[in-house]
CSV table of C-alpha atoms in Angstrom, one decimal:
chain,number,residue,atom,x,y,z
A,273,UNK,CA,0.7,-20.8,10.4
A,274,UNK,CA,-1.6,-21.8,7.7
A,275,UNK,CA,-2.9,-24.8,10.2
A,276,UNK,CA,-7.0,-23.8,10.1
A,277,UNK,CA,-6.8,-21.2,7.3
A,278,UNK,CA,-9.1,-21.0,4.4
A,279,UNK,CA,-7.3,-20.8,0.8
A,280,UNK,CA,-8.8,-20.6,-2.4
A,281,UNK,CA,-6.5,-21.7,-4.9
A,282,UNK,CA,-7.4,-20.3,-8.4
A,283,UNK,CA,-6.0,-22.5,-11.3
A,284,UNK,CA,-6.4,-20.9,-14.7
A,285,UNK,CA,-5.4,-22.7,-18.3
A,286,UNK,CA,-1.5,-23.1,-18.6
A,287,UNK,CA,0.7,-25.5,-18.8
A,288,UNK,CA,2.1,-24.9,-15.0
A,289,UNK,CA,-1.0,-26.2,-13.7
A,290,UNK,CA,0.8,-29.3,-13.2
A,291,UNK,CA,2.5,-27.4,-10.5
A,292,UNK,CA,-0.7,-26.6,-8.4
A,293,UNK,CA,-0.8,-30.0,-7.6
A,294,UNK,CA,2.1,-29.8,-5.8
A,295,UNK,CA,1.2,-26.7,-4.2
A,296,UNK,CA,-2.2,-27.8,-2.9
A,297,UNK,CA,-0.6,-30.6,-1.5
A,298,UNK,CA,1.9,-28.3,0.5
A,299,UNK,CA,-1.6,-26.4,1.9
A,300,UNK,CA,-3.1,-29.3,2.7
A,301,UNK,CA,0.0,-30.7,4.8
A,302,UNK,CA,0.4,-27.5,6.4
A,303,UNK,CA,-3.2,-28.2,7.9
A,304,UNK,CA,-5.1,-25.3,5.4
A,305,UNK,CA,-8.5,-26.0,4.1
A,306,UNK,CA,-8.4,-25.6,0.6
A,307,UNK,CA,-10.9,-24.8,-2.0
A,308,UNK,CA,-10.0,-25.0,-5.6
A,309,UNK,CA,-11.6,-22.7,-8.4
A,310,UNK,CA,-10.4,-23.8,-11.9
A,311,UNK,CA,-11.2,-21.7,-15.2
A,312,UNK,CA,-12.8,-24.1,-17.9
A,313,UNK,CA,-9.7,-24.0,-19.7
A,314,UNK,CA,-7.6,-25.0,-16.7
A,315,UNK,CA,-9.4,-28.4,-17.0
A,316,UNK,CA,-7.7,-29.0,-20.0
A,317,UNK,CA,-4.2,-29.2,-18.4
A,318,UNK,CA,-5.2,-30.9,-14.8
A,319,UNK,CA,-8.8,-32.9,-14.0
A,320,UNK,CA,-10.8,-31.9,-11.3
A,321,UNK,CA,-10.5,-35.4,-10.0
A,322,UNK,CA,-7.1,-35.2,-9.0
A,323,UNK,CA,-7.4,-31.7,-7.4
A,324,UNK,CA,-10.7,-32.8,-5.5
A,325,UNK,CA,-9.0,-35.9,-4.3
A,326,UNK,CA,-6.2,-34.1,-2.7
A,327,UNK,CA,-8.4,-31.2,-1.4
A,328,UNK,CA,-11.1,-33.5,0.1
A,329,UNK,CA,-13.5,-30.7,-1.6
A,330,UNK,CA,-15.5,-30.5,-5.1
A,331,UNK,CA,-13.8,-28.0,-7.3
A,332,UNK,CA,-15.5,-25.3,-8.3
A,333,UNK,CA,-15.2,-24.4,-11.9
A,334,UNK,CA,-18.8,-23.1,-13.2
A,335,UNK,CA,-21.3,-20.5,-11.9
A,336,UNK,CA,-23.8,-23.6,-11.4
A,337,UNK,CA,-23.7,-27.3,-11.0
A,338,UNK,CA,-24.6,-29.3,-14.0
A,339,UNK,CA,-26.3,-31.7,-12.1
A,340,UNK,CA,-28.3,-30.1,-9.7
A,341,UNK,CA,-28.4,-26.9,-11.1
A,342,UNK,CA,-27.6,-25.1,-7.4
A,343,UNK,CA,-25.5,-22.0,-7.6
A,344,UNK,CA,-21.7,-21.7,-6.5
A,345,UNK,CA,-21.6,-18.3,-4.5
A,346,UNK,CA,-18.3,-16.4,-5.5
A,347,UNK,CA,-19.7,-13.9,-2.7
A,348,UNK,CA,-19.8,-16.6,0.0
A,349,UNK,CA,-16.5,-17.9,-1.1
A,350,UNK,CA,-15.1,-14.4,-1.0
A,351,UNK,CA,-16.1,-13.9,2.9
A,352,UNK,CA,-14.8,-17.2,3.6
A,353,UNK,CA,-11.5,-17.2,2.5
A,354,UNK,CA,-8.7,-16.1,4.5
A,355,UNK,CA,-6.6,-15.7,1.0
A,356,UNK,CA,-6.7,-16.4,-2.4
A,357,UNK,CA,-4.0,-17.9,-4.1
A,358,UNK,CA,-3.8,-17.8,-8.1
A,359,UNK,CA,-1.3,-19.8,-9.5
A,360,UNK,CA,-0.9,-20.5,-12.4
A,361,UNK,CA,-2.1,-16.6,-13.5
A,362,UNK,CA,-1.9,-16.8,-17.2
A,363,UNK,CA,-1.9,-13.5,-19.2
A,364,UNK,CA,-5.5,-13.5,-20.5
A,365,UNK,CA,-6.5,-14.2,-16.4
A,366,UNK,CA,-4.4,-11.5,-15.1
A,367,UNK,CA,-5.7,-9.0,-17.8
A,368,UNK,CA,-9.4,-9.9,-16.7
A,369,UNK,CA,-8.3,-9.3,-13.0
A,370,UNK,CA,-6.7,-6.3,-13.9
A,371,UNK,CA,-9.8,-4.9,-15.7
A,372,UNK,CA,-12.8,-6.6,-14.0
A,373,UNK,CA,-13.7,-9.0,-16.8
A,374,UNK,CA,-15.9,-11.0,-14.8
A,375,UNK,CA,-16.8,-14.0,-17.1
A,376,UNK,CA,-15.8,-17.2,-15.1
A,377,UNK,CA,-15.8,-18.3,-11.9
A,378,UNK,CA,-12.2,-17.6,-10.6
A,379,UNK,CA,-12.6,-13.6,-12.0
A,380,UNK,CA,-16.0,-13.4,-9.9
A,381,UNK,CA,-14.5,-14.8,-7.0
A,382,UNK,CA,-11.2,-12.9,-7.1
A,383,UNK,CA,-13.7,-9.7,-7.6
A,384,UNK,CA,-15.6,-10.7,-4.5
A,385,UNK,CA,-12.3,-11.6,-2.3
A,386,UNK,CA,-11.9,-9.7,1.1
A,387,UNK,CA,-8.5,-11.6,1.6
A,388,UNK,CA,-5.1,-10.9,0.4
A,389,UNK,CA,-4.7,-12.3,-3.0
A,390,UNK,CA,-1.3,-13.4,-4.3
A,391,UNK,CA,-0.6,-14.0,-8.1
A,392,UNK,CA,1.9,-15.9,-9.5
A,393,UNK,CA,1.9,-15.4,-13.4
A,394,UNK,CA,2.9,-17.9,-15.7
A,395,UNK,CA,3.1,-17.5,-19.7
A,396,UNK,CA,5.8,-17.5,-22.3
A,397,UNK,CA,8.5,-14.8,-22.1
A,398,UNK,CA,7.5,-12.5,-25.0
A,399,UNK,CA,3.8,-12.5,-23.5
A,400,UNK,CA,5.4,-11.9,-19.9
A,401,UNK,CA,7.5,-9.0,-21.5
A,402,UNK,CA,4.3,-7.4,-23.4
A,403,UNK,CA,3.8,-3.8,-22.2
A,404,UNK,CA,0.0,-4.7,-21.8
A,405,UNK,CA,1.0,-7.6,-19.6
A,406,UNK,CA,3.5,-5.2,-17.4
A,407,UNK,CA,0.8,-3.0,-17.2
A,408,UNK,CA,-2.1,-5.3,-15.9
A,409,UNK,CA,0.7,-6.7,-13.4
A,410,UNK,CA,1.3,-3.1,-12.2
A,411,UNK,CA,-2.5,-2.6,-12.0
A,412,UNK,CA,-3.0,-5.6,-10.1
A,413,UNK,CA,-0.1,-4.7,-7.7
A,414,UNK,CA,-1.6,-1.2,-7.1
A,415,UNK,CA,-4.5,-2.6,-6.3
A,416,UNK,CA,-2.7,-4.5,-3.2
A,417,UNK,CA,-2.4,-8.2,-4.7
A,418,UNK,CA,0.8,-9.6,-3.8
A,419,UNK,CA,2.6,-10.7,-6.9
A,420,UNK,CA,5.1,-13.5,-6.6
A,421,UNK,CA,7.4,-12.8,-9.7
A,422,UNK,CA,8.2,-14.9,-12.5
A,423,UNK,CA,11.9,-16.1,-12.3
A,424,UNK,CA,13.9,-16.9,-15.3
A,425,UNK,CA,14.6,-20.4,-17.0
A,426,UNK,CA,13.4,-22.7,-19.7
A,427,UNK,CA,9.7,-22.0,-20.5
A,428,UNK,CA,7.5,-24.9,-22.1
A,429,UNK,CA,8.2,-23.1,-25.6
A,430,UNK,CA,11.8,-24.3,-24.8
A,431,UNK,CA,12.8,-20.8,-24.8
A,432,UNK,CA,14.9,-19.4,-21.9
A,433,UNK,CA,13.9,-16.5,-20.0
A,434,UNK,CA,11.1,-14.7,-17.3
A,435,UNK,CA,7.5,-16.0,-17.5
A,436,UNK,CA,7.5,-19.5,-15.7
A,437,UNK,CA,5.6,-19.8,-12.9
A,438,UNK,CA,7.6,-19.8,-9.4
A,439,UNK,CA,7.9,-23.1,-8.0
A,440,UNK,CA,5.5,-24.2,-5.1
A,441,UNK,CA,7.7,-24.3,-2.6
A,442,UNK,CA,8.3,-20.8,-3.1
A,443,UNK,CA,4.7,-19.6,-3.1
A,444,UNK,CA,4.0,-21.8,-0.2
A,445,UNK,CA,7.0,-19.9,1.5
A,446,UNK,CA,5.5,-16.5,0.5
A,447,UNK,CA,2.0,-17.0,1.9
A,448,UNK,CA,3.2,-19.0,5.0
A,449,UNK,CA,5.5,-15.7,5.7
A,450,UNK,CA,2.6,-13.6,5.0
A,451,UNK,CA,0.2,-15.2,7.7
A,452,UNK,CA,3.6,-15.6,10.0
A,453,UNK,CA,4.2,-11.7,10.4
A,454,UNK,CA,0.3,-11.0,9.7
A,455,UNK,CA,-0.1,-9.8,13.3
A,456,UNK,CA,3.2,-8.8,14.1
A,457,UNK,CA,1.5,-5.4,15.3
A,458,UNK,CA,-1.4,-6.4,17.0
A,459,UNK,CA,-2.4,-4.5,19.7
A,460,UNK,CA,-0.5,-1.6,19.0
A,461,UNK,CA,-1.9,1.7,18.0
A,462,UNK,CA,0.0,3.1,14.8
A,463,UNK,CA,-0.5,6.9,13.9
A,464,UNK,CA,0.5,7.8,10.4
A,465,UNK,CA,0.3,11.3,8.7
A,466,UNK,CA,-0.3,11.5,5.0
A,467,UNK,CA,-0.8,13.9,1.9
A,468,UNK,CA,-0.2,17.5,1.9
A,469,UNK,CA,-1.2,20.2,3.7
A,470,UNK,CA,-3.0,23.1,2.1
A,471,UNK,CA,-2.5,26.9,3.4
A,472,UNK,CA,-5.2,29.4,3.0
A,473,UNK,CA,-4.3,32.6,1.1
A,474,UNK,CA,-7.9,33.6,0.4
A,475,UNK,CA,-11.3,31.5,0.1
A,476,UNK,CA,-10.0,30.0,-3.2
A,477,UNK,CA,-6.0,29.6,-3.2
A,478,UNK,CA,-3.6,27.8,-1.2
A,479,UNK,CA,-0.3,27.2,-0.6
A,480,UNK,CA,0.7,23.7,-1.3
A,481,UNK,CA,2.6,20.5,-2.6
A,482,UNK,CA,2.6,18.1,-5.0
A,483,UNK,CA,2.1,15.0,-2.4
A,484,UNK,CA,-0.6,12.7,-3.3
A,485,UNK,CA,-0.8,10.4,0.1
A,486,UNK,CA,0.0,7.5,-1.6
A,487,UNK,CA,3.2,6.3,0.3
A,488,UNK,CA,1.3,7.3,3.6
A,489,UNK,CA,-1.9,5.4,2.6
A,490,UNK,CA,0.1,2.4,1.6
A,491,UNK,CA,2.0,2.2,5.0
A,492,UNK,CA,-1.5,2.6,6.8
A,493,UNK,CA,-3.1,-0.2,4.7
A,494,UNK,CA,0.3,-2.7,5.4
A,495,UNK,CA,0.1,-1.6,9.4
A,496,UNK,CA,-3.8,-2.7,9.3
A,497,UNK,CA,-3.3,-5.9,7.4
A,498,UNK,CA,-0.8,-6.6,10.3
A,499,UNK,CA,-3.2,-6.2,13.1
A,500,UNK,CA,-2.4,-2.9,14.3
A,501,UNK,CA,-4.9,-0.3,15.6
A,502,UNK,CA,-4.1,2.5,12.5
A,503,UNK,CA,-5.0,6.2,12.8
A,504,UNK,CA,-4.3,7.9,9.6
A,505,UNK,CA,-4.2,11.9,9.7
A,506,UNK,CA,-4.5,12.9,5.9
A,507,UNK,CA,-4.5,16.1,4.2
A,508,UNK,CA,-6.4,16.8,1.1
A,509,UNK,CA,-5.9,14.2,-1.5
A,510,UNK,CA,-8.1,12.5,-4.2
A,511,UNK,CA,-7.3,9.0,-2.9
A,512,UNK,CA,-9.4,6.7,-0.5
A,513,UNK,CA,-8.4,4.2,1.8
A,514,UNK,CA,-8.9,0.5,0.8
A,515,UNK,CA,-9.0,-0.9,4.3
A,516,UNK,CA,-11.8,-0.5,6.5
A,517,UNK,CA,-9.8,-0.9,9.6
A,518,UNK,CA,-8.0,2.5,9.2
A,519,UNK,CA,-9.5,5.0,11.0
A,520,UNK,CA,-9.1,8.5,9.0
A,521,UNK,CA,-9.0,11.9,10.2
A,522,UNK,CA,-9.1,14.3,7.3
A,523,UNK,CA,-7.5,17.7,7.9
A,524,UNK,CA,-6.5,20.8,5.5
A,525,UNK,CA,-3.7,22.8,7.2
A,526,UNK,CA,-0.5,22.3,8.7
A,527,UNK,CA,-2.0,23.4,12.3
A,528,UNK,CA,-5.2,21.4,12.3
A,529,UNK,CA,-2.7,18.3,11.2
A,530,UNK,CA,-0.5,19.2,14.4
A,531,UNK,CA,-3.6,19.5,16.8
A,532,UNK,CA,-4.6,16.1,15.7
A,533,UNK,CA,-1.0,14.5,15.8
A,534,UNK,CA,-0.6,15.8,19.3
A,535,UNK,CA,-4.0,14.5,20.5
A,536,UNK,CA,-3.6,10.9,18.8
A,537,UNK,CA,0.4,10.4,19.7
A,538,UNK,CA,-0.8,10.3,23.4
A,539,UNK,CA,-2.0,6.9,23.6
A,540,UNK,CA,0.4,5.5,20.3
A,541,UNK,CA,3.1,2.8,20.5
A,542,UNK,CA,4.3,4.5,17.1
A,543,UNK,CA,3.9,7.3,14.5
A,544,UNK,CA,4.9,7.6,11.4
A,545,UNK,CA,5.2,11.4,10.1
A,546,UNK,CA,4.7,10.8,6.1
A,547,UNK,CA,2.7,13.8,5.2
A,548,UNK,CA,4.4,16.7,3.3
A,549,UNK,CA,3.6,19.4,5.6
A,550,UNK,CA,4.1,23.0,4.5
A,551,UNK,CA,6.8,24.5,6.3
A,552,UNK,CA,5.2,27.9,6.1
A,553,UNK,CA,1.3,29.5,5.9
A,554,UNK,CA,0.1,33.1,5.3
A,555,UNK,CA,0.4,35.3,7.9
A,556,UNK,CA,-3.3,36.8,7.2
A,557,UNK,CA,-5.9,35.0,5.1
A,558,UNK,CA,-8.0,37.4,3.1
A,559,UNK,CA,-11.7,36.9,3.5
A,560,UNK,CA,-12.8,37.4,0.1
A,561,UNK,CA,-10.9,36.2,-3.0
A,562,UNK,CA,-8.3,38.5,-4.3
A,563,UNK,CA,-9.0,40.1,-7.3
A,564,UNK,CA,-6.6,41.1,-9.7
A,565,UNK,CA,-8.3,43.9,-11.6
A,566,UNK,CA,-8.9,46.0,-8.3
A,567,UNK,CA,-5.2,45.9,-6.9
A,568,UNK,CA,-1.4,45.5,-7.7
A,569,UNK,CA,0.4,42.4,-7.3
A,570,UNK,CA,-0.2,41.3,-3.4
A,571,UNK,CA,2.7,40.7,-0.9
A,572,UNK,CA,2.1,37.6,0.9
A,573,UNK,CA,3.9,37.5,4.2
A,574,UNK,CA,4.5,34.1,5.5
A,575,UNK,CA,4.9,32.8,9.1
A,576,UNK,CA,6.4,29.5,10.4
A,577,UNK,CA,4.0,26.2,10.5
A,578,UNK,CA,4.4,24.2,13.3
A,579,UNK,CA,7.0,21.4,13.1
A,580,UNK,CA,5.0,18.4,14.0
A,581,UNK,CA,7.4,15.9,14.2
A,582,UNK,CA,9.8,17.7,16.3
A,583,UNK,CA,6.7,18.6,18.4
A,584,UNK,CA,6.3,15.1,19.0
A,585,UNK,CA,9.7,14.3,19.6
A,586,UNK,CA,9.8,16.4,22.4
A,587,UNK,CA,7.4,14.5,24.2
A,588,UNK,CA,7.9,11.3,23.0
A,589,UNK,CA,8.4,8.5,25.9
A,590,UNK,CA,10.7,5.8,25.9
A,591,UNK,CA,8.4,3.3,24.9
A,592,UNK,CA,7.0,5.2,21.5
A,593,UNK,CA,8.6,4.9,18.4
A,594,UNK,CA,8.8,8.1,16.1
A,595,UNK,CA,9.2,8.0,12.3
A,596,UNK,CA,10.1,10.6,10.0
A,597,UNK,CA,10.4,11.2,6.7
A,598,UNK,CA,12.7,13.4,4.5
A,599,UNK,CA,12.5,14.5,0.9
A,600,UNK,CA,15.8,16.3,-0.1
A,601,UNK,CA,17.2,17.8,-3.4
A,602,UNK,CA,21.0,18.4,-2.0
A,603,UNK,CA,23.0,17.1,0.7
A,604,UNK,CA,20.2,14.4,1.3
A,605,UNK,CA,21.9,12.1,4.0
A,606,UNK,CA,23.6,15.0,5.9
A,607,UNK,CA,20.3,16.7,6.0
A,608,UNK,CA,18.3,13.5,7.2
A,609,UNK,CA,20.8,12.8,9.7
A,610,UNK,CA,20.4,16.4,11.3
A,611,UNK,CA,16.9,15.9,11.1
A,612,UNK,CA,16.8,12.6,13.2
A,613,UNK,CA,19.1,14.6,15.9
A,614,UNK,CA,16.8,17.5,15.8
A,615,UNK,CA,13.5,15.8,16.0
A,616,UNK,CA,14.2,12.9,18.2
A,617,UNK,CA,13.6,10.3,15.4
A,618,UNK,CA,14.2,6.9,16.1
A,619,UNK,CA,14.5,6.4,12.1
A,620,UNK,CA,14.0,8.4,9.2
A,621,UNK,CA,13.0,7.4,5.5
A,622,UNK,CA,14.9,9.4,2.8
A,623,UNK,CA,13.0,9.7,-0.5
A,624,UNK,CA,14.9,9.7,-3.7
A,625,UNK,CA,13.3,12.2,-6.2
A,626,UNK,CA,13.2,11.3,-9.8
A,627,UNK,CA,10.5,11.4,-12.6
A,628,UNK,CA,9.8,7.5,-11.5
A,629,UNK,CA,10.1,8.4,-7.6
A,630,UNK,CA,8.5,10.2,-5.2
A,631,UNK,CA,5.6,12.8,-5.5
A,632,UNK,CA,2.4,11.9,-8.0
A,633,UNK,CA,3.6,8.4,-9.0
A,634,UNK,CA,3.4,4.9,-7.8
A,635,UNK,CA,6.9,3.8,-7.5
A,636,UNK,CA,9.3,5.2,-5.0
A,637,UNK,CA,13.2,4.7,-3.7
A,638,UNK,CA,14.2,5.1,-0.3
A,639,UNK,CA,17.1,5.2,2.2
A,640,UNK,CA,16.3,4.0,6.0
A,641,UNK,CA,18.6,5.9,8.1
A,642,UNK,CA,18.6,4.7,12.0
A,643,UNK,CA,19.7,7.1,14.8
A,644,UNK,CA,22.9,5.3,15.0
A,645,UNK,CA,23.6,6.5,11.5
A,646,UNK,CA,23.3,2.7,10.1
A,647,UNK,CA,21.8,3.4,6.5
A,648,UNK,CA,19.8,1.1,4.3
A,649,UNK,CA,19.6,1.5,0.6
A,650,UNK,CA,16.5,0.0,-1.1
A,651,UNK,CA,15.8,-0.3,-5.0
A,652,UNK,CA,12.9,1.3,-6.6
A,653,UNK,CA,10.1,-0.4,-6.0
A,654,UNK,CA,6.2,0.1,-5.9
A,655,UNK,CA,4.9,2.3,-3.0
A,656,UNK,CA,3.2,-0.8,-1.5
A,657,UNK,CA,6.3,-2.7,-1.5
A,658,UNK,CA,8.2,0.1,-0.3
A,659,UNK,CA,5.6,0.3,2.6
A,660,UNK,CA,6.5,-3.5,3.5
A,661,UNK,CA,10.2,-2.6,3.7
A,662,UNK,CA,9.3,0.3,6.2
A,663,UNK,CA,6.9,-1.2,8.3
A,664,UNK,CA,9.2,-4.2,8.8
A,665,UNK,CA,11.8,-2.1,10.1
A,666,UNK,CA,9.5,-0.7,12.7
A,667,UNK,CA,8.8,-4.3,13.6
A,668,UNK,CA,12.3,-4.9,13.9
A,669,UNK,CA,12.4,-1.6,16.0
A,670,UNK,CA,9.7,-2.9,18.3
A,671,UNK,CA,11.4,-6.3,18.7
A,672,UNK,CA,14.7,-4.3,20.1
């Protein structure tokens, strides 16, 4: 799947740089066009002559070419690349990437990259385990980078633990697999709902919930990266979609979300109902701010909001796939199964609510339950990784 792809291979200054030679050969053998960008300290471990001979391209390290003074454009590189692979990524390079410290050609190229970025950390075990490194890796992951985790094994220090760079063959497999499934949603419209809904009490108050929209936005970006025509119907959130291919429709109330969903679902192949829609709304909305000083404690009479997923399930065709979400605090599995039946869902994503999973955090722990009752449990992961699991399951449903 890498034939004809443009790959930037970033190499930073660690002993694992010798493995980058094997990785470069694998990319070239697969038919990829590889441009090596190496940090000044990286050249202490592996020579540009070796890398240039294998890639067939001059190796880039500095902003300007010493002999001619010509400028190496990180912007042009960022536009050229189909993927950027940084292997090894040392603790220093990871910290600079996470915090935008653009003091070498590798970091400026990373900051200009429009393509997927794969990061293979490599350092000693204490550096890898340090809270600052863990935070920086989590930051890179939250930005949408693909982290190729470090396996445990013997390190250059002869200590044994996590921190060594993953083997070149495995890194190659990860990148190749990404492009293999990159377009598995091409030509299919996917509608996604995300975030909370706000139900007005008066002009300044509302009934809502703690949903941040992070899960739905991660799913939208994952679908877009795999070729889908994505429509994201979003309630009020403070985050922005990082993928320009996603068409975002902003709404506020459950009624507005329902109207948009009904309209967009008609020609959608799939719909993923990730939004935390308020079940109830005030039956009457005050025209002016309710003043505490001028009246007793008000009584707010509620009315039911439309069940958006159930409404779509009622009109869903055999060629459409409808995915629901459930967040339960008790009898979770039983309640989720009941929703599948009642709303005519193809499968449901059951969220686990803990201090580290669910609303307003970057992680989630889910189970996916199919209409036939089959249940798959997943470990606690960053929401971007959870999004991949959900979309992988969706693709399998489409194939069947």
